[in-house]
Each structure stands twice: as structure tokens, then as C-alpha cells.
Amino acid sequence: WLQSYIFFPTYPHLAPLYFLFDVIFVKINALNTALYMFVHVSFCDMILCFFSYFLIKNGYISIPFVTFAGCLGIFETMDSEIEKTINIDKILSDKMGAKAKFVPSFLVKWLKHIIHEDEVNQFLWESRGISGTEWLTECVRYLQMTLQIEGLENLPAKDDGKLYTFVSNHPLGGQDGVALGSIIGQHYDGKFRYLVNDLLLNLPGLKPVSIGINKTGKQSRDFPRMVEAGFQSDNHMLMFPAGLNSRKIHGKIHDLEWKKTFITKSVEYHRDVVPIFFGGRNSNRFYRIAHFSDTYLKKVNIAMLFLVDEMYKNVGKTFRVAIGKPIPWQTFDKSKTPMEWAKFVEDKVYEL
């Protein structure tokens, strides 16, 4: 377990503790095996999940800031040249006050490691001078993504006078978003918008192509208004109808149920729908944690905490992107409900 979470060789001074942990976990091996058999997550993953759950549930940290494109906009000088956008120590101190000192230091180090605090801050600082499509394309370069694009000819011409809704599956949770944003943005000269968590608007690079929404808390009533504003604009819309990234369902990587919003709004505003399939997956550990979180910690998406680490695990990989032919908005008639039409488009995406 210690090795799998990279306490070695990053923290060699913890090596003597390995033997203690080894003895302890030998004693509880039967419990660990039983837990894995019944809830498909290891004892150690469960400990880390509950620690993360405690911090999030009590408002000490907010999950979106640890996604690759997520931060709380808290700035502190790292050195004379670099400003620190994501600062775990400061966040814990601000949220927990004096209680922050009781958080075990190795858990704080683990949290910094799992969100790659230093690497992300370095990239955000170095790319501070660009924004929009240019920033998204720089993300693709930074992550060393090779995109094998099929069906590029299916993207409607940018001068045809029409607006479109682009919908895709969401297998990764970060890289797929920036990659598709880069593709769509370059083709339409930056004339597109995402619907994103409003915390992500703290990122100057992402803000120009984003419509911030908050689907929880007191601001949840603004969600319909912000969606309406996006579809009323003269920008193309890029959406991930599942909302969350894909899960392992019956042994296959597949989205959760697609929401109907993109259907109802595309019909209302006469926007044809362009289906896009993005090929990719996260690690088995991520899907175990996601399964445990979705099953037992339903109100808090602990799995999202690991998305930055998953992103770095996927650095340098090749991804297949398949773009389908536009589906006329008139297709979505009264013969099916909006949810059924959403499932219809979802199936079209996975056929790609």
C-alpha cells in the first residue's frame, strides 16, 4: 500500500514504518480481502476515502479545486517569480483554522501529491499569458496528447450561419475536455462555450470559453438561467451530458445516464446535435474508488479528488476522437421523451 501511494522513494524517512504497516496489514488481510470482494475497494483506499470525505463533508476543502482545471483562486508567492494558485496548506488553514494542525502531516503530503500541487501550479503560472482556445491547445501540448481524429469532415463549416450543440462521452474527466475544446475552438475560431462549475471561472485561461454554473446550494436556482444564456448566445455549445466522468459498469467503461437538457434546448433553439466519441480510460484504482464513493458516499464524489493524478497517469498517451454526422434538431420529435432521445444520441456516440 505504501509503495502504491508512492511514499517510497519520495519519502524514504518513512521506510521504517513499512515493516509496522506490513505486520498490521498481514493481521487484517482477511478483512481487506473481504472488503475488496464485497465493495471492490481496498482497506487502505477506504481509509483515504473517509479522510477525504471528512474534509469535504465539513467544508474544509472543495472537490472542484483539485480537478486539473479547478482551483479556488487562492494566490500566494511560491518564490520571487511564481505565484501559487493551488495551496493545500493555506486552504486547510483558512477552512479549519487551529484545527488544521491536527491533520497528520503525511496525509497533507499525500493530498498535495495526489493533486500534483507543484506541477499544476507551475503549468498555470507558465501559461498565464494565454487564454481560451490557445490555452486549451497548450494544455494538450503540456499533457503530450496525441489525438487521432476521425470524421473531421463531419464538423459543419464555420460560415454556414448555424449554431450547433456538440455532445461527447466523458471517459477521463479532464483531458477529454481540454482536447475537445481545443479541436472545436480551433475549427470555429474560439466561438464555443462549455458549461462548467463556476469555481473554474477562477482560471483566467478557461474563463473566456466557459459559462459558470452552480447546481448545488443557494445558487442552484441560477442553473436554468445560465444554461438558457448559453443557448441564447451566438456560440456553439460543447457539453458532456453525463455530468460526471465515466464509470466501469458491468466491466466496461461507460458514461452514467445522460441528462436531457441538451435535447430540450437544442430543439428549442433549433441547434443540430453533433455526436463525438472520445476513447480513453482511467486506472482500475480510480474505478474502484468511484464505485465505493458512488455506493456508500453518494452525496460526495470522492473519486473526483483523484482526477488530477489520473490525468498525469495518462500523459503521453494516444486518444481516438471520432466525430459523427450532425443530427438535425427536427429528429427529436414527440415520438420519444427527451430522456429517450438523450439515450438515442448516447447510443449513437458509442457506436462511433
XYZ file of C-alpha atoms in Angstrom:
352
model
C 0.000 0.000 0.000
C 2.748 2.454 0.923
C 4.537 1.745 -2.318
C 1.364 2.062 -4.372
C 0.760 5.538 -2.976
C 4.367 6.476 -3.652
C 5.553 7.059 -0.141
C 8.717 5.371 -1.436
C 11.072 6.631 -2.638
C 9.527 10.107 -2.301
C 9.543 9.860 1.492
C 12.398 7.460 2.380
C 12.280 8.531 6.033
C 9.009 6.597 6.284
C 10.723 3.355 5.345
C 10.957 2.028 8.937
C 7.185 2.343 9.207
C 6.764 -0.022 6.297
C 7.512 -3.032 8.479
C 4.982 -1.918 11.081
C 2.325 -1.461 8.440
C 3.294 -4.797 6.936
C 2.685 -6.590 10.219
C -0.591 -4.755 10.797
C -1.948 -5.472 7.330
C -0.950 -9.129 7.485
C -3.143 -9.368 10.587
C -6.110 -7.767 8.840
C -5.551 -9.386 5.471
C -8.774 -11.375 5.778
C -10.731 -8.152 6.416
C -9.041 -6.455 3.490
C -9.887 -9.373 1.183
C -13.486 -9.441 2.352
C -13.856 -5.695 1.812
C -12.461 -5.974 -1.702
C -14.787 -8.848 -2.520
C -17.912 -7.084 -1.318
C -17.306 -3.381 -2.030
C -14.429 -3.682 -4.569
C -12.149 -1.237 -2.767
C -9.142 -1.964 -0.585
C -8.932 -1.230 3.140
C -6.339 1.473 2.509
C -8.343 3.137 -0.239
C -11.258 3.154 2.185
C -9.168 4.960 4.818
C -8.154 7.633 2.306
C -11.726 7.928 1.043
C -13.039 8.539 4.545
C -10.307 11.084 5.242
C -11.179 12.941 2.044
C -14.889 12.589 2.822
C -14.332 14.170 6.257
C -12.521 17.183 4.788
C -15.092 17.735 2.038
C -18.208 17.000 4.089
C -17.160 19.526 6.722
C -16.380 22.178 4.159
C -12.618 22.152 4.699
C -11.890 21.616 1.010
C -13.985 21.750 -2.168
C -13.575 18.991 -4.739
C -13.601 21.097 -7.930
C -10.364 22.840 -6.978
C -8.464 19.598 -7.324
C -9.533 18.790 -10.860
C -6.949 19.760 -13.443
C -8.880 22.819 -14.485
C -10.133 23.540 -10.975
C -8.835 25.906 -8.357
C -10.098 28.264 -5.694
C -8.178 31.257 -6.921
C -6.033 31.458 -3.787
C -2.734 33.107 -4.621
C 0.447 33.028 -2.582
C 4.046 33.614 -3.665
C 5.968 30.374 -4.225
C 9.163 32.265 -4.873
C 10.147 35.602 -6.348
C 8.650 34.741 -9.738
C 5.881 32.125 -9.399
C 2.526 32.638 -7.747
C 0.903 29.598 -6.204
C -2.644 29.092 -7.429
C -3.416 25.877 -5.530
C -2.152 25.899 -1.955
C -3.277 22.979 0.206
C -1.660 24.334 3.382
C -3.417 27.667 3.025
C -6.759 26.111 2.144
C -6.681 23.832 5.180
C -5.564 26.699 7.408
C -8.267 29.047 6.116
C -11.026 26.455 6.373
C -10.023 24.641 9.558
C -8.226 27.357 11.493
C -6.355 25.991 14.501
C -7.720 22.502 13.810
C -5.508 22.269 10.719
C -2.522 21.344 12.903
C -4.268 18.124 13.885
C -4.342 16.857 10.319
C -1.482 14.320 10.077
C 1.362 15.706 8.025
C 1.680 12.543 5.930
C -1.970 12.913 4.894
C -1.394 16.533 3.875
C 1.630 15.400 1.864
C -0.486 12.691 0.282
C -3.151 15.251 -0.667
C -0.520 17.522 -2.231
C 0.880 14.548 -4.080
C -2.461 13.254 -5.362
C -3.386 16.656 -6.838
C 0.173 17.308 -8.094
C 0.219 20.716 -6.442
C 3.662 21.799 -7.646
C 3.278 20.575 -11.237
C -0.152 22.153 -11.732
C 0.938 25.473 -10.204
C 3.999 25.546 -12.439
C 1.887 24.996 -15.562
C -0.732 27.577 -14.568
C 1.988 30.145 -13.974
C 3.826 29.456 -17.226
C 0.589 29.634 -19.257
C -0.786 32.725 -17.507
C -0.403 34.904 -20.597
C -2.782 32.964 -22.841
C -6.464 32.083 -22.643
C -9.372 30.449 -24.443
C -8.607 28.092 -27.314
C -4.907 28.921 -27.199
C -4.751 27.907 -23.525
C -6.631 24.657 -24.197
C -4.244 23.817 -27.039
C -1.327 24.497 -24.712
C -2.874 22.036 -22.239
C -2.920 19.392 -24.968
C 0.753 20.059 -25.685
C 1.673 20.030 -21.985
C -0.059 16.686 -21.475
C 1.684 15.300 -24.581
C -1.618 14.114 -26.015
C -1.670 12.521 -29.453
C -5.141 12.872 -30.947
C -6.220 10.532 -33.732
C -9.210 12.404 -35.133
C -11.675 10.600 -37.372
C -14.570 12.299 -39.117
C -13.143 15.808 -39.024
C -15.046 16.439 -42.234
C -18.273 15.985 -40.257
C -17.683 19.240 -38.394
C -20.076 21.743 -40.009
C -18.498 24.686 -41.807
C -17.931 27.651 -39.549
C -19.551 30.015 -42.038
C -22.801 28.112 -42.619
C -24.725 30.529 -40.416
C -25.922 27.876 -37.960
C -25.151 27.102 -34.324
C -24.580 23.568 -33.040
C -24.584 21.531 -29.836
C -21.574 19.216 -29.581
C -22.017 16.328 -27.135
C -19.494 13.725 -26.044
C -18.921 10.908 -23.622
C -16.674 11.836 -20.694
C -14.193 8.988 -20.028
C -11.342 10.914 -18.412
C -12.729 13.966 -16.626
C -10.043 16.453 -17.672
C -8.004 15.646 -20.745
C -11.045 14.880 -22.863
C -12.483 18.296 -22.008
C -9.414 20.309 -22.978
C -8.783 18.212 -26.085
C -12.313 18.626 -27.453
C -12.277 22.306 -26.529
C -9.062 22.723 -28.489
C -10.484 20.902 -31.544
C -13.799 22.776 -31.557
C -12.164 26.082 -30.659
C -9.641 25.907 -33.492
C -12.295 24.947 -36.043
C -14.708 27.716 -35.035
C -12.170 30.418 -34.122
C -12.921 30.167 -30.406
C -16.649 30.616 -30.911
C -17.866 27.971 -28.451
C -18.682 27.661 -24.752
C -18.513 24.992 -22.052
C -20.945 24.674 -19.162
C -18.612 24.358 -16.158
C -18.657 24.545 -12.380
C -18.496 28.241 -11.513
C -15.348 27.703 -9.403
C -13.466 27.053 -12.632
C -14.047 30.659 -13.662
C -11.152 31.491 -11.337
C -8.890 30.196 -14.092
C -8.120 33.081 -16.468
C -7.184 30.643 -19.232
C -10.527 28.841 -19.148
C -12.854 31.715 -18.321
C -13.284 33.161 -21.870
C -14.838 29.908 -23.151
C -16.837 28.988 -20.051
C -20.316 29.574 -18.667
C -20.185 29.109 -14.915
C -22.980 27.189 -13.233
C -23.585 26.005 -9.683
C -26.009 23.088 -9.378
C -25.834 22.906 -5.589
C -26.534 25.190 -2.671
C -28.315 28.528 -2.781
C -27.065 29.293 -6.288
C -28.642 26.181 -7.801
C -31.620 28.244 -8.940
C -29.260 30.018 -11.365
C -28.583 26.784 -13.262
C -31.535 27.032 -15.697
C -30.794 30.701 -16.301
C -27.129 30.079 -17.116
C -27.982 27.192 -19.459
C -30.519 29.435 -21.162
C -27.910 32.159 -21.568
C -25.525 29.704 -23.228
C -28.045 28.550 -25.804
C -29.264 32.087 -26.453
C -25.728 33.223 -27.255
C -24.115 33.176 -30.703
C -21.663 30.479 -29.619
C -21.631 26.753 -30.261
C -22.170 24.651 -27.124
C -19.875 21.813 -26.018
C -21.477 19.551 -23.428
C -20.881 16.317 -21.524
C -24.475 15.235 -20.843
C -23.498 12.650 -18.213
C -22.198 15.433 -15.979
C -19.616 13.209 -14.257
C -16.862 11.256 -15.941
C -17.379 7.627 -16.951
C -17.519 4.674 -14.587
C -16.801 0.973 -15.021
C -20.247 -0.544 -15.493
C -20.527 -4.321 -15.941
C -16.840 -4.450 -16.797
C -16.990 -1.729 -19.458
C -16.047 1.952 -19.312
C -19.282 3.826 -19.901
C -20.936 7.120 -19.031
C -23.571 7.455 -16.358
C -27.056 8.265 -17.593
C -27.142 11.251 -19.943
C -29.310 14.197 -18.920
C -31.955 15.550 -21.281
C -31.001 19.257 -21.176
C -29.057 19.206 -24.440
C -32.077 17.711 -26.220
C -34.698 20.146 -24.951
C -32.519 23.210 -25.505
C -31.265 22.123 -28.920
C -34.866 21.693 -30.059
C -35.922 24.997 -28.507
C -33.116 26.925 -30.216
C -33.029 24.888 -33.443
C -29.474 23.603 -32.993
C -28.414 20.409 -34.715
C -26.544 17.988 -32.435
C -23.059 16.722 -33.340
C -22.107 13.449 -31.565
C -18.474 12.907 -30.602
C -16.823 9.823 -29.137
C -13.635 10.194 -27.092
C -11.679 6.997 -26.474
C -9.846 6.635 -23.182
C -9.993 5.337 -19.627
C -8.672 5.936 -16.125
C -6.917 3.415 -13.873
C -8.600 0.464 -12.171
C -7.910 2.110 -8.824
C -9.978 5.108 -9.885
C -12.943 2.923 -10.810
C -12.732 1.036 -7.501
C -12.789 4.287 -5.577
C -15.578 5.666 -7.772
C -17.651 2.532 -7.168
C -17.137 2.781 -3.418
C -17.897 6.519 -3.388
C -20.996 6.217 -5.575
C -22.304 3.332 -3.493
C -21.562 4.399 0.062
C -20.773 8.151 -0.026
C -23.397 9.199 -2.524
C -23.539 12.898 -1.650
C -19.792 13.454 -2.035
C -17.940 12.457 -5.194
C -14.637 11.365 -3.658
C -13.457 9.908 -6.967
C -13.164 13.409 -8.386
C -10.333 14.019 -5.932
C -8.171 11.591 -7.909
C -8.756 13.053 -11.375
C -5.585 15.151 -11.435
C -3.494 12.082 -10.615
C -5.335 10.166 -13.341
C -4.566 12.960 -15.774
C -0.840 12.701 -15.106
C -1.002 8.917 -15.459
C -2.364 9.482 -18.969
C 0.406 11.866 -20.053
C 1.923 10.899 -23.392
C -0.913 8.614 -24.468
C -2.793 8.467 -27.751
C -6.547 9.077 -27.822
C -9.028 8.360 -30.579
C -11.621 11.048 -31.290
C -14.489 10.147 -33.652
C -16.848 12.881 -34.870
C -20.220 11.785 -36.193
C -22.543 13.479 -38.647
C -24.840 16.201 -37.281
C -28.287 15.047 -36.168
C -30.975 17.556 -37.247
C -32.870 19.027 -34.324
C -36.139 18.063 -36.041
C -35.232 14.428 -35.338
C -36.148 14.891 -31.691
C -39.900 14.861 -32.105
C -42.730 13.734 -29.825
C -42.301 10.060 -30.699
C -39.873 9.756 -27.776
C -39.431 11.595 -24.497
C -36.423 13.925 -24.134
C -34.738 11.321 -21.906
C -35.277 8.650 -24.551
C -33.817 10.915 -27.226
C -30.838 11.585 -24.936
C -30.299 7.819 -24.713
C -30.642 7.626 -28.504
C -27.826 10.156 -29.003
C -25.723 8.468 -26.308
C -26.010 5.186 -28.205
C -25.005 6.980 -31.430
C -21.892 8.281 -29.684
C -20.848 4.822 -28.524
C -21.461 3.427 -32.000
C -18.661 5.730 -33.162
